[in-house]
CSV table of N, CA, C and O in Angstrom, one decimal:
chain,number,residue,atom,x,y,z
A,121,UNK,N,73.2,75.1,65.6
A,121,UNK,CA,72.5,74.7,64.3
A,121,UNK,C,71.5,75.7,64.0
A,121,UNK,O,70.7,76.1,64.8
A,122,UNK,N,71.5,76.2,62.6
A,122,UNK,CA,70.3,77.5,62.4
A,122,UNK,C,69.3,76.2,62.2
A,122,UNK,O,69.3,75.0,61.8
A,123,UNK,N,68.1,77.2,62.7
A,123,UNK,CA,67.0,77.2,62.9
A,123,UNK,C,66.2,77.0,60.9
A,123,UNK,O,66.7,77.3,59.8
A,124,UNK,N,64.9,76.5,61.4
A,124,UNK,CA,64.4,76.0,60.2
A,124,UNK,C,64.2,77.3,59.2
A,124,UNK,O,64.3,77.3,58.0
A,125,UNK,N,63.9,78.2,59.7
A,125,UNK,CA,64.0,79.7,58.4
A,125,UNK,C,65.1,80.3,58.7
A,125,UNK,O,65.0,81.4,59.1
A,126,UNK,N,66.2,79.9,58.7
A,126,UNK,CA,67.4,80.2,58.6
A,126,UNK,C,67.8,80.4,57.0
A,126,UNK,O,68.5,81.3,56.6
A,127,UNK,N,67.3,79.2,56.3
A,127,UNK,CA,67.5,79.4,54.9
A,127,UNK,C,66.8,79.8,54.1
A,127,UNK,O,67.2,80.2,53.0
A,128,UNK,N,65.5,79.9,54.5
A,128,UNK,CA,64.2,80.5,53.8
A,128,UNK,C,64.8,81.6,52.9
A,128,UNK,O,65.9,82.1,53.0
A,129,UNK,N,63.7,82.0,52.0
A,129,UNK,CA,63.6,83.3,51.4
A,129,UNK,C,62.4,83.8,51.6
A,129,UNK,O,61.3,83.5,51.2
A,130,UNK,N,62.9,85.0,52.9
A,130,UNK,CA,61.9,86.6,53.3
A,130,UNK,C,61.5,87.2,52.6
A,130,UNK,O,62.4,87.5,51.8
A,131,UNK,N,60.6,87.7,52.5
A,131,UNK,CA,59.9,89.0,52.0
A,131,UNK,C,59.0,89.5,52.7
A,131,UNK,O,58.4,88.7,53.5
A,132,UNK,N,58.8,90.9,52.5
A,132,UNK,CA,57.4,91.6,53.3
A,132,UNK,C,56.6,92.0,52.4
A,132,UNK,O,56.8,91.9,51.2
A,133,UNK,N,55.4,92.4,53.1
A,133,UNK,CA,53.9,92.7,52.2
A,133,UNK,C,53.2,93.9,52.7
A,133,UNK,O,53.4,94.3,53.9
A,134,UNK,N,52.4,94.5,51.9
A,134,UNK,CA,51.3,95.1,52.5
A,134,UNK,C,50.3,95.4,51.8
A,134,UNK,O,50.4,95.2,50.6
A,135,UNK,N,49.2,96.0,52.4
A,135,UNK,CA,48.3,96.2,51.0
A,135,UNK,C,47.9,97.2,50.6
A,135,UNK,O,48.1,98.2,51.3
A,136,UNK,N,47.4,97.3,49.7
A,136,UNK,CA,46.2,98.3,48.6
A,136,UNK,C,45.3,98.7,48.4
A,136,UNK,O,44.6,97.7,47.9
A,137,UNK,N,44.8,99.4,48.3
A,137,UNK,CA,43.0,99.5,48.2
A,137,UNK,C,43.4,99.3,46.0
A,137,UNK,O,42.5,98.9,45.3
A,138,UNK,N,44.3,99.5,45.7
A,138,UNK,CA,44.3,99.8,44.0
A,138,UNK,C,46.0,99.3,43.8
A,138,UNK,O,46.8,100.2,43.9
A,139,UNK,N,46.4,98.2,43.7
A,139,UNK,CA,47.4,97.3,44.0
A,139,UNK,C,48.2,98.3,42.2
A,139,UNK,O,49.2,99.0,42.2
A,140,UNK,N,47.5,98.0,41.2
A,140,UNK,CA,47.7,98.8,39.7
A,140,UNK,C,48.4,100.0,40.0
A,140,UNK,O,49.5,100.1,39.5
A,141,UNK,N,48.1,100.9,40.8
A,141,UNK,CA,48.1,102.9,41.0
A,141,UNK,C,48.9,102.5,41.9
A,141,UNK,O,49.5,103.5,42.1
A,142,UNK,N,49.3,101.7,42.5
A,142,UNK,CA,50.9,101.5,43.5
A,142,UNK,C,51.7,101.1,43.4
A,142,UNK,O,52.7,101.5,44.0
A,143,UNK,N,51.7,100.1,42.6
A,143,UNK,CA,52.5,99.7,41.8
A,143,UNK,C,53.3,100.3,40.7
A,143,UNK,O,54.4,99.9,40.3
A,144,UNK,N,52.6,101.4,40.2
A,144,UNK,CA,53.4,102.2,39.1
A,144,UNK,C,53.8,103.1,39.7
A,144,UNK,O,54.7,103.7,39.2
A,145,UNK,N,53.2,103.4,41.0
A,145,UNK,CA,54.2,104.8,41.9
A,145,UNK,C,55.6,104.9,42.0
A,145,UNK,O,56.3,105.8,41.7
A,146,UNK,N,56.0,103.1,42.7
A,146,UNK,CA,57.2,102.7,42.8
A,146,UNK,C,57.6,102.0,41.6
A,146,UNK,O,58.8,101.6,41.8
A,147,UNK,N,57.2,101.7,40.6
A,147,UNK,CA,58.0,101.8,38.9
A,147,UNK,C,58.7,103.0,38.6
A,147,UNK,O,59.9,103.3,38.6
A,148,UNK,N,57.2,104.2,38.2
A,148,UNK,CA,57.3,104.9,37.5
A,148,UNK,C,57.8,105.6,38.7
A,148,UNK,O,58.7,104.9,39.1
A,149,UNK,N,57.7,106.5,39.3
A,149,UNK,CA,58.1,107.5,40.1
A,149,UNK,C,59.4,107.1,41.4
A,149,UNK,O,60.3,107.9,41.7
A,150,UNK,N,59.3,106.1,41.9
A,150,UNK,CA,60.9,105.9,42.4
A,150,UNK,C,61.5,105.4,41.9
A,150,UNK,O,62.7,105.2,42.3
A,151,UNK,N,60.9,104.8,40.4
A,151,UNK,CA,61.9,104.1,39.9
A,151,UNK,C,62.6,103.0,39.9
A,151,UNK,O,63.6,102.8,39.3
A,152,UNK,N,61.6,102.1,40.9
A,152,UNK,CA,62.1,100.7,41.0
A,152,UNK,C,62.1,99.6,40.2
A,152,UNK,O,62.4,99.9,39.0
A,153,UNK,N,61.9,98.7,40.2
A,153,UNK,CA,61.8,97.1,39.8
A,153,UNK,C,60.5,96.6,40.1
A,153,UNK,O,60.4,95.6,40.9
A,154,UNK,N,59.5,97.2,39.7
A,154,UNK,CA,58.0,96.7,40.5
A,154,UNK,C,57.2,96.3,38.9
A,154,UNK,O,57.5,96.9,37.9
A,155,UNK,N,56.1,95.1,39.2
A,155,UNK,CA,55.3,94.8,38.2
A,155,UNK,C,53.9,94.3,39.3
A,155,UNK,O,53.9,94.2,40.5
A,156,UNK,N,52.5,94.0,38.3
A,156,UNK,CA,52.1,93.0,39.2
A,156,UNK,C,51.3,92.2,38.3
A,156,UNK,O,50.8,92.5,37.2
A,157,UNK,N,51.2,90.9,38.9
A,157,UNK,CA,50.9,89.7,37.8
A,157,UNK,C,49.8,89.0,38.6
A,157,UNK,O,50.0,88.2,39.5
A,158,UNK,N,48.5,89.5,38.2
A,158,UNK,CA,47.6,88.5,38.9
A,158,UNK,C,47.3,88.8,39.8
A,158,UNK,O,47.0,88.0,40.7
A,159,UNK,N,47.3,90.2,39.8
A,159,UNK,CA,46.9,91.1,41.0
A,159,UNK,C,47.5,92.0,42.2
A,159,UNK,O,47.2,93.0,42.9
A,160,UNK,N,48.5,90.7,42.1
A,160,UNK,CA,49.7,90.8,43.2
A,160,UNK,C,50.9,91.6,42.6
A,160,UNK,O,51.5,91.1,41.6
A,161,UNK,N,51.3,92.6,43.2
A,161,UNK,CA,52.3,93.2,43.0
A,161,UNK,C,53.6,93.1,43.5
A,161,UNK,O,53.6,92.6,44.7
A,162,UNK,N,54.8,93.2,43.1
A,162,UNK,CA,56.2,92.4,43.4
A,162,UNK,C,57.2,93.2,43.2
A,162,UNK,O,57.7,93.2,42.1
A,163,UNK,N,57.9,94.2,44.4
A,163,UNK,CA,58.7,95.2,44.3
A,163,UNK,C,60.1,94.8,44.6
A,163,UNK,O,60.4,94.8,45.8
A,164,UNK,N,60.9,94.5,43.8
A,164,UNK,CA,62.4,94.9,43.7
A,164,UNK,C,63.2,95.4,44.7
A,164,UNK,O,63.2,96.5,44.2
A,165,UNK,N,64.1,95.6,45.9
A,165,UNK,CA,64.1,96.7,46.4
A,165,UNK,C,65.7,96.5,46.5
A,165,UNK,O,66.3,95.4,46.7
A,166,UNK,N,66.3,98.0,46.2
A,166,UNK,CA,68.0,97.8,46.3
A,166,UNK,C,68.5,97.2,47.4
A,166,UNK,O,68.2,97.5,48.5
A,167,UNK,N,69.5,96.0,46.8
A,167,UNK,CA,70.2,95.1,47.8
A,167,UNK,C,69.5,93.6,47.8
A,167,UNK,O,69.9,92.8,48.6
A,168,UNK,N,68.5,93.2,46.9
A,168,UNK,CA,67.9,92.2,46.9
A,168,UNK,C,67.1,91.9,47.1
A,168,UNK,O,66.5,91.1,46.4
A,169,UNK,N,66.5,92.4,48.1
A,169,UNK,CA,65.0,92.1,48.9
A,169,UNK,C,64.3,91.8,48.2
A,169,UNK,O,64.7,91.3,47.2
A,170,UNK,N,62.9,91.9,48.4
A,170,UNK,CA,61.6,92.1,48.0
A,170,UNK,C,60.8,92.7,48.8
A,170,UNK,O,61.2,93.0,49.9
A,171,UNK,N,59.2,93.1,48.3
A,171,UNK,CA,58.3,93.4,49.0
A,171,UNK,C,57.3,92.7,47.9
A,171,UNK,O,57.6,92.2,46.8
A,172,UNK,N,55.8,92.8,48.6
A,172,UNK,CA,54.9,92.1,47.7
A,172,UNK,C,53.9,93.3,48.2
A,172,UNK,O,54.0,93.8,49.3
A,173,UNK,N,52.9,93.8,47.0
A,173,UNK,CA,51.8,94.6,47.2
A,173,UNK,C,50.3,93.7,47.2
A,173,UNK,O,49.9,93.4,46.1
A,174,UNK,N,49.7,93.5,48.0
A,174,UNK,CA,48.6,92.4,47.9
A,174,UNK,C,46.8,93.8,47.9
A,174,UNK,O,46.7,94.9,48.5
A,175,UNK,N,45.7,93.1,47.2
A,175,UNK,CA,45.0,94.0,47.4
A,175,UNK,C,44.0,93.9,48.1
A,175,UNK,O,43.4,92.8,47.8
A,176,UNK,N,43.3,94.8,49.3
A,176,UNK,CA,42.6,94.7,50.3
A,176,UNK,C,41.8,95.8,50.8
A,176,UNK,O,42.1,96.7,51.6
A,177,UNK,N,40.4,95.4,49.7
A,177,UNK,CA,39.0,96.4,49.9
A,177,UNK,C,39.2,97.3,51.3
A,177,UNK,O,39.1,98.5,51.3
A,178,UNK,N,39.5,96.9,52.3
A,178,UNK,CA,39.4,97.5,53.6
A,178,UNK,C,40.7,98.1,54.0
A,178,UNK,O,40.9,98.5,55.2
A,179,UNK,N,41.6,98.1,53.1
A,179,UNK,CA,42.9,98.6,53.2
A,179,UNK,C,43.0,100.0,54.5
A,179,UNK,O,42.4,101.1,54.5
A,180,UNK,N,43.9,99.7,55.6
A,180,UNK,CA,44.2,101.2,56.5
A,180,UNK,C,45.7,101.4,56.0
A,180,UNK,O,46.4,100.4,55.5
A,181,UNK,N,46.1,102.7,56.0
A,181,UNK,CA,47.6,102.5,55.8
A,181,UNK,C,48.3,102.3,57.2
A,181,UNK,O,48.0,102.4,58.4
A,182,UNK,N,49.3,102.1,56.6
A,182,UNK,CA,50.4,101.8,57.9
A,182,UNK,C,50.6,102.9,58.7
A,182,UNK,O,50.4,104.0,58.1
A,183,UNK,N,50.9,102.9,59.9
A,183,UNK,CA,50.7,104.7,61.0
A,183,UNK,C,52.2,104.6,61.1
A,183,UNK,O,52.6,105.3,62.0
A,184,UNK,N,53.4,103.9,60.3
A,184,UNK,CA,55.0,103.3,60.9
A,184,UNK,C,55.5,103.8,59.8
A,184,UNK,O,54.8,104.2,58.9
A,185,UNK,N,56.4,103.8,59.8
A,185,UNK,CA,57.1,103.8,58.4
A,185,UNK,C,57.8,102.2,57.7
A,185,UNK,O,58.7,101.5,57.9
A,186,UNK,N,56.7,102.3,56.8
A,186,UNK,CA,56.9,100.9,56.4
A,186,UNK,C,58.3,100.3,55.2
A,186,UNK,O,58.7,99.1,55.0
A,187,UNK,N,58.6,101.4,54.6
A,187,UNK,CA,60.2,101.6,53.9
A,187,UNK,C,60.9,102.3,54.1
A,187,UNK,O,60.8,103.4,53.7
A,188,UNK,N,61.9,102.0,54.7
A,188,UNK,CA,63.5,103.3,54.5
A,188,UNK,C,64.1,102.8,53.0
A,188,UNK,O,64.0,101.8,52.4
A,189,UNK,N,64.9,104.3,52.6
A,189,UNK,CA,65.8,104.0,51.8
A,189,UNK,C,66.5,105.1,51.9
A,189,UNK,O,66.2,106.3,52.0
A,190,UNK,N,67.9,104.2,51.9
A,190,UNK,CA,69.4,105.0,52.8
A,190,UNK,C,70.0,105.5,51.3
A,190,UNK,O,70.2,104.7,50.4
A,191,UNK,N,70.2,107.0,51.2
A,191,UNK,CA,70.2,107.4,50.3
A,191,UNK,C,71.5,108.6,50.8
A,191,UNK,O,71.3,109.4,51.7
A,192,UNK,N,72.8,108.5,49.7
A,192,UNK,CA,74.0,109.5,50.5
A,192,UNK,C,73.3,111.0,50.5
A,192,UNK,O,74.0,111.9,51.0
A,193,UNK,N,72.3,111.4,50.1
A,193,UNK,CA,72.2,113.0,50.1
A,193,UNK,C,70.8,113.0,50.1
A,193,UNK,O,70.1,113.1,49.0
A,194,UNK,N,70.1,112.8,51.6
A,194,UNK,CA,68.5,113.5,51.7
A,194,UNK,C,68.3,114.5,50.7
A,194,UNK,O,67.5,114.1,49.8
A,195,UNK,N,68.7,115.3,50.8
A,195,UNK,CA,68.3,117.0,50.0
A,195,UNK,C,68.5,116.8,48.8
A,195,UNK,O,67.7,117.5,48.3
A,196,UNK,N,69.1,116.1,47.9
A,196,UNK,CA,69.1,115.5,46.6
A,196,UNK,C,68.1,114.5,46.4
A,196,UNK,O,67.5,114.5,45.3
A,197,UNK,N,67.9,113.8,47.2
A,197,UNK,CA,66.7,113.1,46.8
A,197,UNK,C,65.4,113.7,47.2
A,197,UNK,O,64.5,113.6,46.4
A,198,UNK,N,65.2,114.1,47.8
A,198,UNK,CA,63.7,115.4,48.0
A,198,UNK,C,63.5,115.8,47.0
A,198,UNK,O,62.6,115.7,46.2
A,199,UNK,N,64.7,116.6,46.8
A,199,UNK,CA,64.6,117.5,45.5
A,199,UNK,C,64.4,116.7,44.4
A,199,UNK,O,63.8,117.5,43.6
A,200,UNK,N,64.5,115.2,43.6
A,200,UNK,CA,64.5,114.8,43.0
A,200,UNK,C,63.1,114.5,42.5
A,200,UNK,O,62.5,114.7,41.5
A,201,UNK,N,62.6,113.7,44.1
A,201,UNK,CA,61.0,113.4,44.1
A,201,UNK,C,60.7,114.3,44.0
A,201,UNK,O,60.3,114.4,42.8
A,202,UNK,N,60.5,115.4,44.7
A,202,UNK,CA,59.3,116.2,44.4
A,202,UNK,C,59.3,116.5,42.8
A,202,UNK,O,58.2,116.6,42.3
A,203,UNK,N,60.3,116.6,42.2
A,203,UNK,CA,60.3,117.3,40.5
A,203,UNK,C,58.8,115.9,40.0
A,203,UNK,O,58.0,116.0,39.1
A,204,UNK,N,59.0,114.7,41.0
A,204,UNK,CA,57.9,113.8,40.1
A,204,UNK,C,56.8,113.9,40.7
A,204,UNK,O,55.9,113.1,40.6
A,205,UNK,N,56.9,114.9,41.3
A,205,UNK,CA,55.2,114.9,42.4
A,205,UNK,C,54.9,114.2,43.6
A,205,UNK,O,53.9,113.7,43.9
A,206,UNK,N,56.0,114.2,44.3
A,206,UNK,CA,56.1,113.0,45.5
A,206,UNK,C,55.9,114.3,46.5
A,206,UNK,O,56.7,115.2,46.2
A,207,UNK,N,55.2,114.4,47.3
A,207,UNK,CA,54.6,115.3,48.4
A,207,UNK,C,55.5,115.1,49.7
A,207,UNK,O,55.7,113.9,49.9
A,208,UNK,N,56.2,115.9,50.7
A,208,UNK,CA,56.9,115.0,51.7
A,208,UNK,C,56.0,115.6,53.0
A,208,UNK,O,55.6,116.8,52.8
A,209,UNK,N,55.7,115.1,53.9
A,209,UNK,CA,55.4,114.9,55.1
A,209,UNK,C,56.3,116.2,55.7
A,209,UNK,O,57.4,116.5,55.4
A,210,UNK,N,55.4,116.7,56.6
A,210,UNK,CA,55.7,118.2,57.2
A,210,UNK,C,54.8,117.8,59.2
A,210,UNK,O,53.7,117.8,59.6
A,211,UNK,N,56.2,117.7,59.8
A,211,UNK,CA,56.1,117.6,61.0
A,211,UNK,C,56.4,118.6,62.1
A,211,UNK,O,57.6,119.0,62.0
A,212,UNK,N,55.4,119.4,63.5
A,212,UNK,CA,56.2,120.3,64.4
A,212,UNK,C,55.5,119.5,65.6
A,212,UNK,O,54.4,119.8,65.9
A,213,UNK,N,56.0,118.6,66.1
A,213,UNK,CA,56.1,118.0,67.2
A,213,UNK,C,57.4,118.3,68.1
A,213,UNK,O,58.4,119.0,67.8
A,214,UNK,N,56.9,117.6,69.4
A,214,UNK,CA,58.3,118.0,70.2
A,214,UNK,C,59.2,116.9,69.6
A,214,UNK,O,60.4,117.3,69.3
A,215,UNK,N,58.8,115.7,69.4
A,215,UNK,CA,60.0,115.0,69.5
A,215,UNK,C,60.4,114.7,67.8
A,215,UNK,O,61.2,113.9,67.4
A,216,UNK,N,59.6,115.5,66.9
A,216,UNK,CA,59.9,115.1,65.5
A,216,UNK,C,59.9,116.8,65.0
A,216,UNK,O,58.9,117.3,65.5
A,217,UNK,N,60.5,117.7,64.3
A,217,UNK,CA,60.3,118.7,63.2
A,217,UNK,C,60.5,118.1,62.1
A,217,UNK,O,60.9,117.0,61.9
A,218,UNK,N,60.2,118.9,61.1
A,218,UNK,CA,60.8,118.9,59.7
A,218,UNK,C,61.1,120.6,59.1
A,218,UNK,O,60.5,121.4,59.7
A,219,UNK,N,61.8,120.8,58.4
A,219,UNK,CA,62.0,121.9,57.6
A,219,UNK,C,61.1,122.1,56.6
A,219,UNK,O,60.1,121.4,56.5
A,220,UNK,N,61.5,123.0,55.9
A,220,UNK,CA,60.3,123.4,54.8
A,220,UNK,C,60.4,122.7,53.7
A,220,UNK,O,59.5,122.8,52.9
A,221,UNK,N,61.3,122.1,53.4
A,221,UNK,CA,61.4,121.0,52.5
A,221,UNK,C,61.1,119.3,53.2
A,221,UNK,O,61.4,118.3,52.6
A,222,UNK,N,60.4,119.4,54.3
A,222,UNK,CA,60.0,118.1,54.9
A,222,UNK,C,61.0,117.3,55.2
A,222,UNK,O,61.0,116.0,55.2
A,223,UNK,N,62.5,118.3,55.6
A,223,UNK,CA,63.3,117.1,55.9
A,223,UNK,C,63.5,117.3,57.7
A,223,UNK,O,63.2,118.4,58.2
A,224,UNK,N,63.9,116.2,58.4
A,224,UNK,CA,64.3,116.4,59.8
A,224,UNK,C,65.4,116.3,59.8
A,224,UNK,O,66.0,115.5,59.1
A,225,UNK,N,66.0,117.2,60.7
A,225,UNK,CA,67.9,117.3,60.4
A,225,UNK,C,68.3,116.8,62.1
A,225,UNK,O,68.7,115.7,62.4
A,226,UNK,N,67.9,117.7,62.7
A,226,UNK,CA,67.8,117.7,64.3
A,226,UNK,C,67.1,117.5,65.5
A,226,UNK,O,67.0,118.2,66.5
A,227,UNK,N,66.6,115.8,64.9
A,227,UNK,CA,65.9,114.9,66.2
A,227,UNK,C,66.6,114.0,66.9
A,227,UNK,O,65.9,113.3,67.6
A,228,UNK,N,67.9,113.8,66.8
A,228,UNK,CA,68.5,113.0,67.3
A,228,UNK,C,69.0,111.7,66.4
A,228,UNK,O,69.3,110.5,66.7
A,229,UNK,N,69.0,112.2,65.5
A,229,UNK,CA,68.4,110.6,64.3
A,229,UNK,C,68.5,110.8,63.5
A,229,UNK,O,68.2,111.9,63.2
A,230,UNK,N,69.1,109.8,62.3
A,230,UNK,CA,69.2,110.3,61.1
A,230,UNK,C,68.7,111.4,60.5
A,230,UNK,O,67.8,111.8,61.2
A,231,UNK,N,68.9,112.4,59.0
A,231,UNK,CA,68.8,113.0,58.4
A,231,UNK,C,68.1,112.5,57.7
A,231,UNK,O,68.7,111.7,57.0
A,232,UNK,N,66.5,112.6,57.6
A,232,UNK,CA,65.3,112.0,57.3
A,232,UNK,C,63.8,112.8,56.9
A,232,UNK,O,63.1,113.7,57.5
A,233,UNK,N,63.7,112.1,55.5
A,233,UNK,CA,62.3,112.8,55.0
A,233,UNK,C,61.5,111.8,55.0
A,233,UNK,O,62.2,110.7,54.9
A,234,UNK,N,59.9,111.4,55.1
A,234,UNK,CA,58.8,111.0,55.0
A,234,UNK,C,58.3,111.2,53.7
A,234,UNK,O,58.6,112.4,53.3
A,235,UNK,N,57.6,110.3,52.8
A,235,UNK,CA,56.2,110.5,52.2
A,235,UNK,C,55.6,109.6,52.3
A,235,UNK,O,56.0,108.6,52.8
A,236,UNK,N,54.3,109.7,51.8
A,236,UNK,CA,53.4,108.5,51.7
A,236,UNK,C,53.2,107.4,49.8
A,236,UNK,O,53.2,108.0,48.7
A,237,UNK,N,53.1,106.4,50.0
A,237,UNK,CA,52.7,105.7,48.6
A,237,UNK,C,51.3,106.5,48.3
A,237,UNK,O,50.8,107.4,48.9
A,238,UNK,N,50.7,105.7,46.8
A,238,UNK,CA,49.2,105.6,47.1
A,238,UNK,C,48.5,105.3,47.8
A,238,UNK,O,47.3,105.7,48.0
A,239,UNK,N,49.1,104.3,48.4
A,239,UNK,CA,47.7,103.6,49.5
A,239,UNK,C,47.9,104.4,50.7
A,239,UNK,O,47.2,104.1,51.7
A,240,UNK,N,48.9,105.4,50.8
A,240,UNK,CA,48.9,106.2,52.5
A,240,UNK,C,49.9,105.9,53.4
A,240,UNK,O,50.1,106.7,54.4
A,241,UNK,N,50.6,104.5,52.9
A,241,UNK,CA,51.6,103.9,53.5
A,241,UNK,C,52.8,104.8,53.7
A,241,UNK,O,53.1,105.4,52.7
A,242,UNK,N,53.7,105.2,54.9
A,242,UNK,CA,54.8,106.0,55.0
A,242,UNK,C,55.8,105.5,54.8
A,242,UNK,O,56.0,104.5,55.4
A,243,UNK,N,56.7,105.8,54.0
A,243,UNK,CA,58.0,105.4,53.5
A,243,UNK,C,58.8,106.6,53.5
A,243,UNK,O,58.4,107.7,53.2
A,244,UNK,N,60.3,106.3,54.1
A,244,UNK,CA,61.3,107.2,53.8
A,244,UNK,C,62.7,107.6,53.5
A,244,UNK,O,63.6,106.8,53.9
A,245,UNK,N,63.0,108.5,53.0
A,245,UNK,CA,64.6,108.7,52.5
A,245,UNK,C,65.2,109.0,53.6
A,245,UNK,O,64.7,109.9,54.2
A,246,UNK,N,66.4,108.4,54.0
A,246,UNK,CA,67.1,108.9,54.9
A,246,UNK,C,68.7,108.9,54.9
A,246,UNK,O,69.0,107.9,54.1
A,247,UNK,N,69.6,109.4,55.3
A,247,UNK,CA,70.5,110.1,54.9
A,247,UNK,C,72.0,108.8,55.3
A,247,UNK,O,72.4,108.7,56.5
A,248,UNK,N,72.3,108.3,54.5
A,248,UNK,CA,73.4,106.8,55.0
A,248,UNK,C,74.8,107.7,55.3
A,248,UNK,O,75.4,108.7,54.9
A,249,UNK,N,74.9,106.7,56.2
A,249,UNK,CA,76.3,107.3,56.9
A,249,UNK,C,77.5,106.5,55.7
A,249,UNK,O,78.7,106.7,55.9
């Protein structure tokens, strides 16, 4: 027998120091399905989901990556974002590089770029099989 949030409706959250200026990052610049009504912001995400943007004076950003998006052609989409000013994360660790376009080809692991939202938060494109 499933369990009592078996039927529930999930979503994730996180916050903002400026819930407004993040919310149009992911409108205007990825392009999503995002508004916010009452402070609270309410992101769309392909495949159904949701996410919720909440706002919080003491905001840290996330040190994880708090969104993937599986996208058939990393290098097309870098190239895409950056034309909108989307900055990508530049790594030379042992167990992480990136190229000069901020993508990582050969860590063992998907074909994967980083950036950050406004609030600092890491989110990234990565390459769907």
């Amino acid at each position: 027998m499933p369990g009592i949030l078996a039927h529930s409706h999930a979503f994730g959250g996180f916050s903002s120091p400026d819930v407004a200026r993040t919310i149009a990052f992911y409108r205007d610049v990825l392009e999503l399905d995002a508004a916010e009504e009452n402070g609270i912001g309410q992101i769309r995400l392909p495949g159904g989901s949701s996410v919720i943007c909440y706002p919080k004076a003491d905001h840290v950003p996330a040190t994880f990556t708090l969104l993937n998006f599986a996208v058939p052609d990393v290098d097309v989409a870098v190239d895409a974002l950056v034309k909108k000013g989307v900055v990508f994360e530049h790594y030379d660790q042992p167990e992480i590089r990136t190229d000069a376009k901020g993508i990582s080809r050969d860590n063992g692991g998907p074909v994967i770029a980083w950036f950050k939202d406004p609030a600092g938060n890491i989110l990234s494109v990565l390459q769907a099989d």
